Amino acid sequence: MSDPREFSSAVQPMVNPLASSPQFHVSAELEAEVQELISHYPEKRSAVLMVLHEVQERFGFISQESVMWISGKLDLQPINVLELVTFYPMFRQQPVGKYQVKICRTLSCALGGAYELHEHVCNRLGLDAHAHGIQTSKDKMFSVEFVECLASCGTAPAMMVNEDFQEGVTTQNADLMIHECRKKGN
Amino acid sequence: MPQEFRLILKNIDQSGFTNDLACYLRHGGYVALKQALDLQPKSLPDGKVQTGPEQIREEVKASGLRGRGGAGFSAGLKWSFVDRRSGKPIYLICNADESEPGTFKDRQILHKDPHQLIEGMVISCYANDVKLAYIYVRGEFPEGARILKRALEEARANGYLGKNILGSGFDLDIFIHRGAGAYICGEETGLIESLEGKRAYPRIKPPYFPAILGLYMCPTIVNNVETLCHVRHVITMGASAYAKLGTPNNTGTRIVSLSGHVKRPGYYEIEVGKVTLGELIHAPNFGGGLREGRSLKAIIPGGSSSKIFRAGEIFKLKRKGADGLVTNVDVDLLDIPYDFDSLQAAGSMSGSSAIIVMDDSTDMVKALANLSEFYAHESCGQCTPCREGSLWMSKALHRMTHGGARKQDADYLHKTATNIQGRTICAFGEACAWPVISFVNKFRDEFEARGVEDEVRAASQTGGGVPPI
Amino acid sequence: MSTAVKLEAKSVAAPVEMMTVNVNGRSVSVPKLMPDHNGKPVPTTMLQACQVAGVEVPHYCYHPKLPIAGNCRMCLVEFGLPMMGADRKPILNEDGSPKIAKQVLPYDPSQPRGAIACATPISPGMEIYADSIATQQMREGVLESLLINHPLDCPICDQAGECKLQEYSVEHGQATSRFVEEKVHKPKRVDLGPRIVLDDERCILCSRCVRFTRDIVGDDALGFVNRGSYNTLTHFPGKPFDNNYTLNTVDLCPVGALTSKDFRFQMRVWFLKETKSVCTSCATGCNILMGSREGKIHRYEPRQNDAVNSCWMCDEGRLNYKWIGREDRLKTVMIRRGNAPQVVGKWPIALAEISARLNAAIPGSVAIIGSSRQTTEELWLLAKIAKKLGAKTDTKVREGEADKLLVNADRNPNSTGARLTGFLTEKAGNNIRAIVEGLKVGSIKTLLVFGEDITTLGISSALLDTVDCLIVSEILPNATTAKANYLLPGCAHAEKRGTLINIKGRVQKFMKAVEQPGEARPEWEFLNELAANIAGHHRFVSIEGLFNAMAQDIQPLNGLTWSSLGDQGVTIAI
């Protein structure tokens, strides 16, 4: 420790923020969809956000392997794709629950009780309401995330459950939602 | 009593009005497009001949239409900057990345009347010789994207889009491009970068003005959803009739998103400048007033980045008297006409026309902490002052709302914000600084009281002495 | 020659259009157009105008050889523009001068509307206030922001002493920080690639390295992950940052975020003596600075020369210096008589004996294998000796793969010199076979070898045993030096002066950085003696005199002098 060289010269690899998914397999249907998306743009690279959406829709998150595949498809370097996955918060870097609950935390929703709603949902699912970032319940059923403005400020608080949009959500509504999702199960 | 004036929202929420093509056609849809495509070259007094597209551009300019996205810049003027001699294709992008906290107007159009937008876009593309256009939809609108996609397919299948539109020889395709949760994509050059498949880092201007070096370094027009819808009405009504709506220099109608502590939050379309802030908040057909037993504390008048007003503020505004003379008169906050120029004259802006109302139950330090957290999260991180300053302010406010406020924090925040505004590539610098500057300016008493309170408590807990930071 | 004349005529024909702007109260005339990072003329920026005026504008992300990013905001300056009336004519002061409006924020006229000098074009009558209070305040603000999350670990940072964050903090910063929040933490000591270590907490996100590797090298290997204040420079984990130009990012990095594994913790930079030199790893001849201390070379860095290497050099060339300080360097003259082992000798004896032997040699019985790594002066002297002796000459061919940026397929630094001096009379490598034959049949009895191990050229050690007299000048021991009758220890280029002529005909001189080991001597010195003894050549006392005489002798070099080469060299027609 006394010689700074001794402890600081030990270099370490950069950690990949994305989870690995060795079984990543691309279906013919996804291949075709990606070709269609590429055809929408004069330059291939433009398709990358849309392709990421398609991949996430099918696999639930963006894995290291999918980034390699996407960058190959679009003649990009994998870092070009990683830059986007980590910039645009809708892209998941790790597997998440079957139901992704996004609760809007920005001002109008906060004025309308979003923090109380978020805390309630977290408590119901055994999650920490004060933790940062996305959290997934132990049973991998729910992921809860406090997100920025969902553009439904007039019907605060707003919430999304996967792609389903819910407005004026009360704690009772939230309980019902959790109940319904559990009923549907896996 | 002031009334709504539904031009864009005319059909929206009417019973029986659905978002499919057949319904849109039954309600007079795509008539404006036919009209636009049918425009014949016109001889001008000076002997020049004006083409149909040129006539549309002139009409839009003459209508006085100002952008509905946030900056309120003249749409006609914006189009006139487009480099039409570069030999490169011209692109049009509809900015449907509605993300300014408080704003939820474009969502209504996308979900409930997508063909109105498409018609406005096709006319605008025809007017500007655009052959390929995109709708940049924010990622959190998956349903909106699906509805739009279906509407585009319908339009394509029925000759309103694609090759040889309505037999005019004009070809156009429009594709949907989805964002993925980045507020900065609302900034037009950030949006362009995002559409190019990159991180949405706004571009330096000069040299990258979209009208000259936009998408793929080609001339590009970026217009808001609502703005493009207005183009359709400018064509239907004619510029002079359209310009009679609203007030001079603030023509047409605008959809106002009203949220926060009012009884009737929602979206209301008004003639620009014909309704006051107070009426929007209190009139029974608009906000319907505050919740029972509550009084007004503050108004954010144009989306979260606009500067906040404190209830009871009086402004000196220019007013034209009956004799035609312009004089400065005292105007109460609630009597400010809701338009572009008056709100600017009062030191704020109409921005994305989103009003957030706060009543006396609101903790202003907490409210600002909420907004600052938003801006810290959304800063793209490109420019030093905004990247570092936005998180700095958010951390400071987090500390202040968790028992660690200091007396000097009002100045601390103010200086940090002042070091950001006007010193960044894009207007996000202002967007994150203005709430801080204005909250601190208008509610300095609350910020300082918080500091005193926390310092006293800390001193008593540590048995006197200097409170720890 | 004709091309050069044409170019000159062209530049005379097109007068440079000028524009007058005001920098810090002084009127300056600057060209309307100035080169961008590619050398293409584009509208002159405020920063360039300030440079013309001799005013430095601090900056981090701007680099003259990279596309402009405009993100650091350090070069923000207050400025004014002539006021225009409604009639679009300038409004004048009482004295007739144009009235200038200082640009302020429209929504807060107490604050300047600064412009980034790196990207804002000048306009007629513009006034740039590069040192005004408002400009200084903007700089202070940017520096404050850059420092709040910086680890401030200067005592153990390699960049200390050449860090722009340190320099500008001294010049433009504040002594105390207002920041009382917790800093953002990011990855440290990241193994970015085989030659680079990254400290993300020190990184100021200027993107110079990202732009360099993407836009200059064409290896889009670096990028930023995360967002806002959490932005983090990285490569794609598992895909090392490993092209042949990675170490340039260390030079480009204005702070200590990117460091060279080779140089890390080796030396505080302020102890380094910098010597102008030229890289000898290929025929491009990149201009370099050698950093040395107490006779030891610690690093090479590229030195800007737009006619040769811009601001860059390849990693291979940069790291090709360790041999200079090797322990087993040849330090003494060795003499071997007959089959006896080599014994330590003395320079005067060795040179006298060599001179005598060569003077006695039958014309045609001597061959010389020189090296295109030798200096032009050395090759010229060797050529004189060869001509006098009627010796066959050749050099070793070194070829590799060229790249698009700097690396030339010819890995010899002075093939052009070998040709122009007349040392090579044929294409390099063409005479080797004849020399081998001559050795085998015994027609060649004396062999002079300079700086090459000729056992790699098809001349076996066994064959060398049959040579009457093998004279070798070398730097490091090898199979050829082991057989030498006279072994003359020479100098690395870092230990002497001389010139090299690159593949495009750029004549460049290099300076001495460190002392040679033991009794090693610069080759030109003893070649000078041999040439005088054998060819009756003038005895030069200095490299300057030698070069100037050579320049008169070799037609393409006519008119050049040692001093006229300057630091950047001169391109000749070849």
PDB file of C-alpha atoms in Angstrom, chain A residues 33 36-37 39-43 45-50 53 57 76 80 82-84 86-91 102 105-108 110-112 115 132 148-155 160 162-165 167, chain B residues 91 98 101-104 107 132 134 138-142 146 175-182 184-185 194-201 216 258-259 261 265 300 356-358 362 367 370-371 373-374 377-378 380:
ATOM      1  CA  GLU A  33     -38.688  -8.028 -39.566  1.00  0.00           C
ATOM      2  CA  GLU A  36     -38.098  -4.772 -43.368  1.00  0.00           C
ATOM      3  CA  LEU A  37     -36.957  -2.167 -40.819  1.00  0.00           C
ATOM      4  CA  SER A  39     -35.562  -0.967 -45.804  1.00  0.00           C
ATOM      5  CA  HIS A  40     -37.227   2.047 -44.165  1.00  0.00           C
ATOM      6  CA  TYR A  41     -34.034   4.049 -44.073  1.00  0.00           C
ATOM      7  CA  PRO A  42     -31.450   5.298 -46.545  1.00  0.00           C
ATOM      8  CA  GLU A  43     -28.782   4.300 -44.037  1.00  0.00           C
ATOM      9  CA  ARG A  45     -27.614   2.426 -38.921  1.00  0.00           C
ATOM     10  CA  SER A  46     -30.880   4.327 -38.553  1.00  0.00           C
ATOM     11  CA  ALA A  47     -32.738   1.077 -37.996  1.00  0.00           C
ATOM     12  CA  VAL A  48     -30.891   0.287 -34.785  1.00  0.00           C
ATOM     13  CA  LEU A  49     -33.436   1.667 -32.279  1.00  0.00           C
ATOM     14  CA  MET A  50     -36.280  -0.103 -34.041  1.00  0.00           C
ATOM     15  CA  HIS A  53     -37.213  -2.687 -29.767  1.00  0.00           C
ATOM     16  CA  GLU A  57     -39.948  -7.489 -27.403  1.00  0.00           C
ATOM     17  CA  LEU A  76     -21.830  -1.421 -36.794  1.00  0.00           C
ATOM     18  CA  ASN A  80     -22.124   1.618 -31.214  1.00  0.00           C
ATOM     19  CA  LEU A  82     -23.962  -0.603 -26.385  1.00  0.00           C
ATOM     20  CA  GLU A  83     -23.821   3.192 -26.432  1.00  0.00           C
ATOM     21  CA  LEU A  84     -27.531   3.222 -27.297  1.00  0.00           C
ATOM     22  CA  THR A  86     -27.229   2.381 -22.059  1.00  0.00           C
ATOM     23  CA  PHE A  87     -28.416   5.811 -23.237  1.00  0.00           C
ATOM     24  CA  TYR A  88     -32.065   5.015 -23.899  1.00  0.00           C
ATOM     25  CA  PRO A  89     -33.528   3.839 -20.593  1.00  0.00           C
ATOM     26  CA  MET A  90     -36.331   1.795 -22.121  1.00  0.00           C
ATOM     27  CA  PHE A  91     -33.813  -0.835 -23.132  1.00  0.00           C
ATOM     28  CA  LYS A 102     -43.587   1.787 -14.804  1.00  0.00           C
ATOM     29  CA  ARG A 105     -42.634  10.115 -10.913  1.00  0.00           C
ATOM     30  CA  THR A 106     -42.464  13.540 -12.559  1.00  0.00           C
ATOM     31  CA  LEU A 107     -44.083  16.654 -11.158  1.00  0.00           C
ATOM     32  CA  SER A 108     -47.749  16.438 -12.156  1.00  0.00           C
ATOM     33  CA  ALA A 110     -45.996  13.513  -7.997  1.00  0.00           C
ATOM     34  CA  LEU A 111     -48.551  16.204  -7.172  1.00  0.00           C
ATOM     35  CA  GLY A 112     -51.207  13.599  -7.902  1.00  0.00           C
ATOM     36  CA  TYR A 115     -44.840   8.609  -4.743  1.00  0.00           C
ATOM     37  CA  HIS A 132     -32.650   3.400  -7.415  1.00  0.00           C
ATOM     38  CA  GLU A 148     -39.920  10.056 -15.939  1.00  0.00           C
ATOM     39  CA  CYS A 149     -42.980  11.772 -17.406  1.00  0.00           C
ATOM     40  CA  LEU A 150     -45.277   9.420 -19.320  1.00  0.00           C
ATOM     41  CA  ALA A 151     -47.187  12.325 -20.854  1.00  0.00           C
ATOM     42  CA  SER A 152     -50.465  11.756 -19.149  1.00  0.00           C
ATOM     43  CA  CYS A 153     -50.196  14.537 -16.604  1.00  0.00           C
ATOM     44  CA  GLY A 154     -53.904  15.338 -16.730  1.00  0.00           C
ATOM     45  CA  THR A 155     -54.832  11.949 -15.309  1.00  0.00           C
ATOM     46  CA  MET A 160     -47.761   1.446 -17.546  1.00  0.00           C
ATOM     47  CA  ASN A 162     -45.985  -3.674 -20.040  1.00  0.00           C
ATOM     48  CA  GLU A 163     -47.572  -1.802 -22.960  1.00  0.00           C
ATOM     49  CA  ASP A 164     -50.852  -1.236 -21.212  1.00  0.00           C
ATOM     50  CA  PHE A 165     -51.390   2.334 -20.137  1.00  0.00           C
ATOM     51  CA  GLU A 167     -54.414   6.564 -15.764  1.00  0.00           C
TER      52      GLU A 167
ATOM     53  CA  TYR B  91     -36.570  15.200 -45.256  1.00  0.00           C
ATOM     54  CA  GLU B  98     -43.858  14.469 -26.500  1.00  0.00           C
ATOM     55  CA  PRO B 101     -43.427  17.204 -18.186  1.00  0.00           C
ATOM     56  CA  GLY B 102     -46.955  18.528 -18.023  1.00  0.00           C
ATOM     57  CA  THR B 103     -47.655  17.978 -21.721  1.00  0.00           C
ATOM     58  CA  PHE B 104     -50.091  15.390 -23.049  1.00  0.00           C
ATOM     59  CA  ARG B 107     -50.802  11.814 -27.418  1.00  0.00           C
ATOM     60  CA  LEU B 132     -39.437  10.497 -47.367  1.00  0.00           C
ATOM     61  CA  TYR B 134     -40.569   9.986 -40.449  1.00  0.00           C
ATOM     62  CA  ARG B 138     -41.615   8.569 -28.102  1.00  0.00           C
ATOM     63  CA  GLY B 139     -40.899   5.062 -26.942  1.00  0.00           C
ATOM     64  CA  GLU B 140     -43.441   5.166 -24.138  1.00  0.00           C
ATOM     65  CA  PHE B 141     -46.236   5.421 -26.722  1.00  0.00           C
ATOM     66  CA  PRO B 142     -46.281   1.819 -28.002  1.00  0.00           C
ATOM     67  CA  ARG B 146     -49.312   0.841 -33.396  1.00  0.00           C
ATOM     68  CA  PHE B 175     -42.254   5.583 -41.587  1.00  0.00           C
ATOM     69  CA  ILE B 176     -42.497   5.380 -37.850  1.00  0.00           C
ATOM     70  CA  HIS B 177     -39.377   5.619 -35.782  1.00  0.00           C
ATOM     71  CA  ARG B 178     -39.673   4.867 -32.089  1.00  0.00           C
ATOM     72  CA  GLY B 179     -37.602   6.535 -29.428  1.00  0.00           C
ATOM     73  CA  ALA B 180     -36.731   4.729 -26.232  1.00  0.00           C
ATOM     74  CA  GLY B 181     -37.070   7.031 -23.294  1.00  0.00           C
ATOM     75  CA  ALA B 182     -34.932  10.092 -23.900  1.00  0.00           C
ATOM     76  CA  ILE B 184     -33.512  15.072 -25.312  1.00  0.00           C
ATOM     77  CA  CYS B 185     -34.888  13.530 -28.519  1.00  0.00           C
ATOM     78  CA  SER B 194     -31.352   9.522 -32.676  1.00  0.00           C
ATOM     79  CA  LEU B 195     -33.010   8.845 -36.013  1.00  0.00           C
ATOM     80  CA  GLU B 196     -29.552   8.239 -37.450  1.00  0.00           C
ATOM     81  CA  GLY B 197     -29.068   5.520 -34.864  1.00  0.00           C
ATOM     82  CA  LYS B 198     -26.884   7.403 -32.431  1.00  0.00           C
ATOM     83  CA  ARG B 199     -27.030   8.742 -28.934  1.00  0.00           C
ATOM     84  CA  ALA B 200     -29.288  11.781 -29.054  1.00  0.00           C
ATOM     85  CA  TYR B 201     -26.530  14.344 -28.707  1.00  0.00           C
ATOM     86  CA  TYR B 216     -27.974  12.442 -43.190  1.00  0.00           C
ATOM     87  CA  LEU B 258     -53.702  21.440 -17.766  1.00  0.00           C
ATOM     88  CA  SER B 259     -52.501  19.389 -14.801  1.00  0.00           C
ATOM     89  CA  HIS B 261     -54.020  20.870  -8.396  1.00  0.00           C
ATOM     90  CA  PRO B 265     -57.236  18.671 -15.337  1.00  0.00           C
ATOM     91  CA  ILE B 300     -45.752  26.630 -14.286  1.00  0.00           C
ATOM     92  CA  ILE B 356     -48.982  22.829 -14.013  1.00  0.00           C
ATOM     93  CA  VAL B 357     -50.959  24.289 -11.122  1.00  0.00           C
ATOM     94  CA  MET B 358     -49.756  24.080  -7.548  1.00  0.00           C
ATOM     95  CA  THR B 362     -47.148  22.239  -2.244  1.00  0.00           C
ATOM     96  CA  ALA B 367     -41.404  20.279  -6.206  1.00  0.00           C
ATOM     97  CA  ASN B 370     -38.695  16.541  -8.412  1.00  0.00           C
ATOM     98  CA  LEU B 371     -38.063  18.572 -11.543  1.00  0.00           C
ATOM     99  CA  GLU B 373     -34.230  14.929 -10.729  1.00  0.00           C
ATOM    100  CA  PHE B 374     -35.980  14.770 -14.069  1.00  0.00           C
ATOM    101  CA  HIS B 377     -31.864  12.027 -15.543  1.00  0.00           C
ATOM    102  CA  GLU B 378     -32.485  13.445 -18.989  1.00  0.00           C
ATOM    103  CA  CYS B 380     -27.546  13.761 -22.509  1.00  0.00           C
TER     104      CYS B 380
END
